[in-house]
Each structure stands twice: as C-alpha cells, then as structure tokens.
Amino acid sequence: MAGQSRELEACEEPTLPTCVAPDCVTAGILTRAHERWQSGSLRAAIALAEEAVQADCDRCDRCCSVYADLLLILFLVGIRQVATAADLQRRLLASPQVQDDPQLIASTTLVGAKVALAAGDHADAGALAERGLKLAAETGQTAWTPVGNLVLATTTLRGGDISAALHYSAKLEEDAVFAREMFPIGQSAWAIVQLSEAGKGRDRAATLARELLESETFTRRLLAAEPAAVPWLVRLLLRVGERGPARAGVRFAGRLAAENPDVDSVGAAALHAAALLEGDLDKLRRAAESHTDPWARASVLEDIGVRLCEGQAESPEAAGYFECAMRAYTCMGALRDSSRVMSRLRGINASPRSRERCRPRSGIRGLTDTEYAVAKLVSQGLTNGETAEQMFLSRHTVAFHLRKVFQKVGVKSRLELAVIWNELDTGPAADVAPVPNYSRI
C-alpha cells in the first residue's frame, strides 16, 4: 500500500448512480452534497441530501429521489444518527417505488446492512449484507457490492472468522480494481488494516496505519464515517512507538471536530484519539460518555480498563470497565473482541464469577462457552495456533479444550467437526446480559 494513500487522495469519492441526464436537478444537488461531505462540512452535506430528496425532478425517468434517500441514510449513519437512518431505510424499502424495482431492493437492503452494523447488531448486519449481495448479483447492481463486502469483512473479523474476513477483504480489493461506484475508500482501507493486524501482526498493520493517518483526506473520511477508526489507528501506532503519525491523526481529527461542533460522533472520536495520545484518563471517561457508536463505546471502556490496571496485578475498578466492555462486545456478537477482554480480566486476576458474567453463551448443549468458541474457530479451518491467537489463549489450552469438544460431540478429527458444525451450531443463546450503564461505574 506504499504510496497508495497519495494516489487515492487525489481520486474523487465515487458518486451515487443517480442519473445520466445532464440537467437532472437531483443529481446536481447530490453532487454538491458529496463535495460538502468530502470537505468536512457534514451538516451542510446532510441538508443538501435532504433537499435532493424533496427536489422531485421531472427531467428524467430514473428514481433519483430514491438514490438521494440512500445517500442521506449513509450520511446519517456516518454521524451515527442511527435511529433516524433506520426509520428512513425501513420506509424506503417498503415504498412502492423500491418494491417495483429489484435493483433498488438490492441497494436499499445493502444500505440497511450498514445501518444495522452502526447500531451494533452484527448478526442482522451480516444477514442483510448477504441477502443484498445476492440480490445485487442477480440484478447486476454491482455498484453497491462494496457496501455489503465492507459490512461482512467487519462482522466476520469481529466475530473471529478470519478466513471469511480474508475473503471479503479480497472482494473489497476487487471492488477497488473495478472502480465500483460505491467503493468507500477510507472505510475499506481501515478494514484491511484491521485484518492485517489480526493475520500478520502489529508491525505490518502499523505500516498501513501510518499512511492512513498521515493523509488528512483519509483521516477526514474515516472520522466522518467510522467513529472508532481513528482512535483504533492511533492506539495501534502508539503500541509500536509511532507517535508522529499518531499525533498527525489526532491533529486532523481535532480540526474536523472543531469544524463540526454539533456532530457528537466526530467530537467523541477526536476526544478518544487525543486521550490515547496523551494518556489522559479523564478524557477517556468523557469520550465514553459521548460516544454514540456501540463498538466505539466498548472500545473506549476497554481503553479505560487498560489505563487503570497499568502496573497493577489486580484492579477491581479496571475489572468493572472490562466487564462493561465485554458485555457490549458480546451483545454485538464481536467474539474476537470479547475474547481479548476476557484475556485482560485473567491478567488482572479477576474472579471467575466476574469473567463468567461476561462470557458469550454457548449455542451447543453440553459445551462450555470456551469450548464452543474454540470449536467454532477450529471448524472454520483455523489451526490451534491461529485459534489461540484469536482467543488470546495458549496453544496448550486450545488443544485441551478441543479434546473435550471431540469427546462431547462424538468426533475424532477436525475435519469431522467441520463437516457437522452447521448442524450442531444453533448460534449464541439469546439471553445475553444487557450492557450496563457505564457512566455509573
């Protein structure tokens, strides 16, 4: 990716496939909305998208107002006004205008997957993305496949399914090669960096992260659409001693937040990134109170726990924040993240009862929660070492749990487990504990 950030920075952000008519009123307004969004004027962009929805252009025969609605939904998701975006998406999908057009059903379904992801519902997001991609393939609506591929790359990675995440990451790169219209450059780059960190290690991912945060254009686009992205990249760079690029990212984030003082998602992300750079616990707590994105909120709660337990063998206060983070990750279906926090709880000698309160529930009768998680990853083709890395356990511990799984489900090999897994797995139990009010810790 060396040098790519400068090349991509010069590229125009793709536009919605609205209309080819040169005098289409709606398309003209949407073009201006894109320009405002790219320049960082987020509320102005949303206002123009709303204007485009109401334009009622009669100069062409395309459903321009539907595309304006879809762009508006994506803008609202970007600043995490998820409830409003979800309501608009549901009404749009049910409208006769969309229901009479299979291509519009595909596009609207894929946008619905993005809404569900922002809401923290990974299972629904994945299901909608798969359905939308199938419809897009059947109707030739390839311009919108990057939205579905991005959602699935994110949900599978957070769920610990690295092989599936690699598949969708490759699909995102394919989208870029073919310049598909809805290719979200910055967001997809962040997904690829996260996967690189999971599969190739921190140092390799840091090389990519450095390029992202040294580009103000990329930082702006990431911060506008993904509130957790810039803090995540800053955290990664600080861990490998790259304070310069981390500082640049924080500076760019602060600039965008100052330009958009009424956009809470941007302000919270900028505050979170600055708190990580400065090691400021008070700022981390303020970011936790202001984050509107569920995954970003869980992330900052985890960061608070890490800060509180620095240099301590035990920390009840840190354990409280870790529990909150883990319950949030568990509710979302982010198995890889909840496993990491479980490892942190073990590291500070948190009580077994404390860990059990947060553990993802097994979907297979007879298996403990850890056995279920090990079996799920192994059935997907991961080695013991890869499973250990994803669950933050030792290889010896993974092998021990895997032997127990074989005994309990009546198989003798990893291949047999993989063959019968879909029949065995009914999914995580639905009675996961709700996320507590972190502000009361």
Tab-separated table of N, CA and C in Angstrom, residues 214-281:
chain	number	residue	atom	x	y	z
A	214	GLU	N	-1.400	9.843	8.068
A	214	GLU	CA	-0.596	10.956	7.572
A	214	GLU	C	-1.295	11.685	6.432
A	215	SER	N	-2.446	11.177	6.008
A	215	SER	CA	-3.238	11.828	4.974
A	215	SER	C	-4.454	12.472	5.618
A	216	GLU	N	-4.542	13.782	5.555
A	216	GLU	CA	-5.695	14.456	6.153
A	216	GLU	C	-6.994	14.056	5.455
A	217	THR	N	-6.921	13.811	4.154
A	217	THR	CA	-8.117	13.394	3.425
A	217	THR	C	-8.651	12.089	3.965
A	218	PHE	N	-7.776	11.107	4.155
A	218	PHE	CA	-8.199	9.815	4.681
A	218	PHE	C	-8.722	9.948	6.102
A	219	THR	N	-8.011	10.701	6.917
A	219	THR	CA	-8.438	10.862	8.306
A	219	THR	C	-9.822	11.487	8.360
A	220	ARG	N	-10.063	12.485	7.526
A	220	ARG	CA	-11.367	13.143	7.497
A	220	ARG	C	-12.469	12.160	7.111
A	221	ARG	N	-12.220	11.383	6.060
A	221	ARG	CA	-13.247	10.447	5.602
A	221	ARG	C	-13.499	9.349	6.628
A	222	LEU	N	-12.444	8.873	7.251
A	222	LEU	CA	-12.608	7.838	8.276
A	222	LEU	C	-13.398	8.367	9.461
A	223	LEU	N	-13.045	9.543	9.908
A	223	LEU	CA	-13.680	10.106	11.094
A	223	LEU	C	-15.147	10.416	10.839
A	224	ALA	N	-15.468	10.840	9.610
A	224	ALA	CA	-16.851	11.163	9.279
A	224	ALA	C	-17.726	9.919	9.222
A	225	ALA	N	-17.159	8.788	8.817
A	225	ALA	CA	-17.965	7.586	8.600
A	225	ALA	C	-17.793	6.514	9.663
A	226	GLU	N	-16.634	6.464	10.325
A	226	GLU	CA	-16.340	5.391	11.277
A	226	GLU	C	-15.740	5.984	12.552
A	227	PRO	N	-16.560	6.273	13.557
A	227	PRO	CA	-16.065	6.931	14.775
A	227	PRO	C	-14.973	6.152	15.519
A	228	ALA	N	-14.915	4.843	15.343
A	228	ALA	CA	-13.907	4.059	16.054
A	228	ALA	C	-12.588	3.958	15.310
A	229	ALA	N	-12.554	4.381	14.048
A	229	ALA	CA	-11.396	4.111	13.205
A	229	ALA	C	-10.147	4.863	13.631
A	230	VAL	N	-10.240	6.178	13.763
A	230	VAL	CA	-9.046	6.961	14.081
A	230	VAL	C	-8.480	6.599	15.463
A	231	PRO	N	-9.303	6.474	16.528
A	231	PRO	CA	-8.734	6.006	17.803
A	231	PRO	C	-8.056	4.648	17.676
A	232	TRP	N	-8.634	3.734	16.907
A	232	TRP	CA	-8.036	2.404	16.736
A	232	TRP	C	-6.658	2.524	16.078
A	233	LEU	N	-6.566	3.342	15.033
A	233	LEU	CA	-5.289	3.518	14.338
A	233	LEU	C	-4.261	4.212	15.228
A	234	VAL	N	-4.696	5.202	15.990
A	234	VAL	CA	-3.795	5.884	16.922
A	234	VAL	C	-3.273	4.904	17.962
A	235	ARG	N	-4.156	4.092	18.507
A	235	ARG	CA	-3.748	3.098	19.509
A	235	ARG	C	-2.712	2.139	18.940
A	236	LEU	N	-2.948	1.671	17.729
A	236	LEU	CA	-2.016	0.748	17.083
A	236	LEU	C	-0.641	1.386	16.911
A	237	LEU	N	-0.599	2.620	16.429
A	237	LEU	CA	0.677	3.285	16.188
A	237	LEU	C	1.423	3.580	17.483
A	238	LEU	N	0.698	3.926	18.531
A	238	LEU	CA	1.346	4.167	19.821
A	238	LEU	C	1.983	2.890	20.357
A	239	ARG	N	1.360	1.766	20.114
A	239	ARG	CA	1.903	0.492	20.602
A	239	ARG	C	3.216	0.123	19.937
A	240	VAL	N	3.438	0.627	18.723
A	240	VAL	CA	4.703	0.327	18.047
A	240	VAL	C	5.643	1.531	18.067
A	241	GLY	N	5.312	2.543	18.881
A	241	GLY	CA	6.201	3.687	19.056
A	241	GLY	C	6.159	4.714	17.952
A	242	GLU	N	5.103	4.728	17.142
A	242	GLU	CA	4.983	5.683	16.028
A	242	GLU	C	4.167	6.900	16.478
A	243	ARG	N	4.731	7.731	17.325
A	243	ARG	CA	3.976	8.870	17.865
A	243	ARG	C	3.741	9.967	16.821
A	244	GLY	N	4.647	10.118	15.871
A	244	GLY	CA	4.496	11.174	14.875
A	244	GLY	C	3.226	11.029	14.050
A	245	PRO	N	3.027	9.891	13.377
A	245	PRO	CA	1.787	9.705	12.623
A	245	PRO	C	0.544	9.720	13.514
A	246	ALA	N	0.682	9.180	14.730
A	246	ALA	CA	-0.452	9.210	15.653
A	246	ALA	C	-0.828	10.652	15.973
A	247	ARG	N	0.182	11.479	16.207
A	247	ARG	CA	-0.063	12.896	16.513
A	247	ARG	C	-0.715	13.611	15.322
A	248	ALA	N	-0.285	13.258	14.108
A	248	ALA	CA	-0.884	13.865	12.913
A	248	ALA	C	-2.356	13.504	12.810
A	249	GLY	N	-2.678	12.235	13.057
A	249	GLY	CA	-4.070	11.803	13.010
A	249	GLY	C	-4.924	12.519	14.034
A	250	VAL	N	-4.386	12.687	15.241
A	250	VAL	CA	-5.116	13.402	16.300
A	250	VAL	C	-5.333	14.858	15.901
A	251	ARG	N	-4.327	15.463	15.305
A	251	ARG	CA	-4.447	16.866	14.884
A	251	ARG	C	-5.531	17.023	13.820
A	252	PHE	N	-5.532	16.130	12.812
A	252	PHE	CA	-6.546	16.212	11.762
A	252	PHE	C	-7.939	15.968	12.339
A	253	ALA	N	-8.031	15.021	13.276
A	253	ALA	CA	-9.327	14.719	13.891
A	253	ALA	C	-9.841	15.919	14.677
A	254	GLY	N	-8.959	16.559	15.405
A	254	GLY	CA	-9.351	17.735	16.168
A	254	GLY	C	-9.829	18.860	15.271
A	255	ARG	N	-9.202	18.988	14.120
A	255	ARG	CA	-9.595	20.033	13.172
A	255	ARG	C	-11.015	19.781	12.657
A	256	LEU	N	-11.315	18.515	12.290
A	256	LEU	CA	-12.652	18.208	11.786
A	256	LEU	C	-13.702	18.378	12.878
A	257	ALA	N	-13.361	17.998	14.099
A	257	ALA	CA	-14.299	18.166	15.210
A	257	ALA	C	-14.597	19.640	15.449
A	258	ALA	N	-13.577	20.490	15.335
A	258	ALA	CA	-13.783	21.922	15.531
A	258	ALA	C	-14.668	22.515	14.436
A	259	GLU	N	-14.567	21.947	13.235
A	259	GLU	CA	-15.384	22.430	12.127
A	259	GLU	C	-16.823	21.929	12.216
A	260	ASN	N	-17.048	20.874	13.020
A	260	ASN	CA	-18.377	20.277	13.159
A	260	ASN	C	-18.727	20.128	14.637
A	261	PRO	N	-18.855	21.239	15.353
A	261	PRO	CA	-19.060	21.155	16.805
A	261	PRO	C	-20.381	20.511	17.213
A	262	ASP	N	-21.330	20.431	16.299
A	262	ASP	CA	-22.630	19.846	16.631
A	262	ASP	C	-22.762	18.393	16.182
A	263	VAL	N	-21.649	17.758	15.771
A	263	VAL	CA	-21.665	16.348	15.373
A	263	VAL	C	-20.975	15.543	16.480
A	264	ASP	N	-21.776	14.907	17.328
A	264	ASP	CA	-21.246	14.230	18.517
A	264	ASP	C	-20.292	13.092	18.181
A	265	SER	N	-20.586	12.347	17.120
A	265	SER	CA	-19.750	11.191	16.793
A	265	SER	C	-18.325	11.618	16.467
A	266	VAL	N	-18.170	12.714	15.747
A	266	VAL	CA	-16.843	13.212	15.380
A	266	VAL	C	-16.121	13.745	16.618
A	267	GLY	N	-16.837	14.505	17.454
A	267	GLY	CA	-16.218	15.040	18.666
A	267	GLY	C	-15.758	13.949	19.607
A	268	ALA	N	-16.579	12.902	19.772
A	268	ALA	CA	-16.208	11.803	20.663
A	268	ALA	C	-14.988	11.059	20.146
A	269	ALA	N	-14.944	10.811	18.833
A	269	ALA	CA	-13.803	10.098	18.252
A	269	ALA	C	-12.518	10.916	18.365
A	270	ALA	N	-12.615	12.219	18.117
A	270	ALA	CA	-11.436	13.075	18.235
A	270	ALA	C	-10.945	13.127	19.678
A	271	LEU	N	-11.884	13.203	20.617
A	271	LEU	CA	-11.520	13.210	22.033
A	271	LEU	C	-10.874	11.890	22.438
A	272	HIS	N	-11.424	10.794	21.965
A	272	HIS	CA	-10.889	9.459	22.260
A	272	HIS	C	-9.457	9.328	21.738
A	273	ALA	N	-9.247	9.762	20.494
A	273	ALA	CA	-7.902	9.667	19.918
A	273	ALA	C	-6.903	10.533	20.684
A	274	ALA	N	-7.308	11.751	21.052
A	274	ALA	CA	-6.424	12.638	21.808
A	274	ALA	C	-6.110	12.054	23.182
A	275	ALA	N	-7.101	11.443	23.812
A	275	ALA	CA	-6.892	10.844	25.131
A	275	ALA	C	-5.872	9.715	25.078
A	276	LEU	N	-5.913	8.933	24.005
A	276	LEU	CA	-4.932	7.849	23.851
A	276	LEU	C	-3.526	8.422	23.664
A	277	LEU	N	-3.414	9.446	22.842
A	277	LEU	CA	-2.103	10.056	22.594
A	277	LEU	C	-1.517	10.643	23.877
A	278	GLU	N	-2.363	11.277	24.670
A	278	GLU	CA	-1.910	11.971	25.877
A	278	GLU	C	-1.921	11.086	27.120
A	279	GLY	N	-2.513	9.900	27.020
A	279	GLY	CA	-2.646	9.053	28.197
A	279	GLY	C	-3.528	9.688	29.255
A	280	ASP	N	-4.578	10.387	28.826
A	280	ASP	CA	-5.425	11.174	29.722
A	280	ASP	C	-6.676	10.383	30.096
A	281	LEU	N	-6.722	9.911	31.347
A	281	LEU	CA	-7.838	9.093	31.808
A	281	LEU	C	-9.139	9.886	31.846
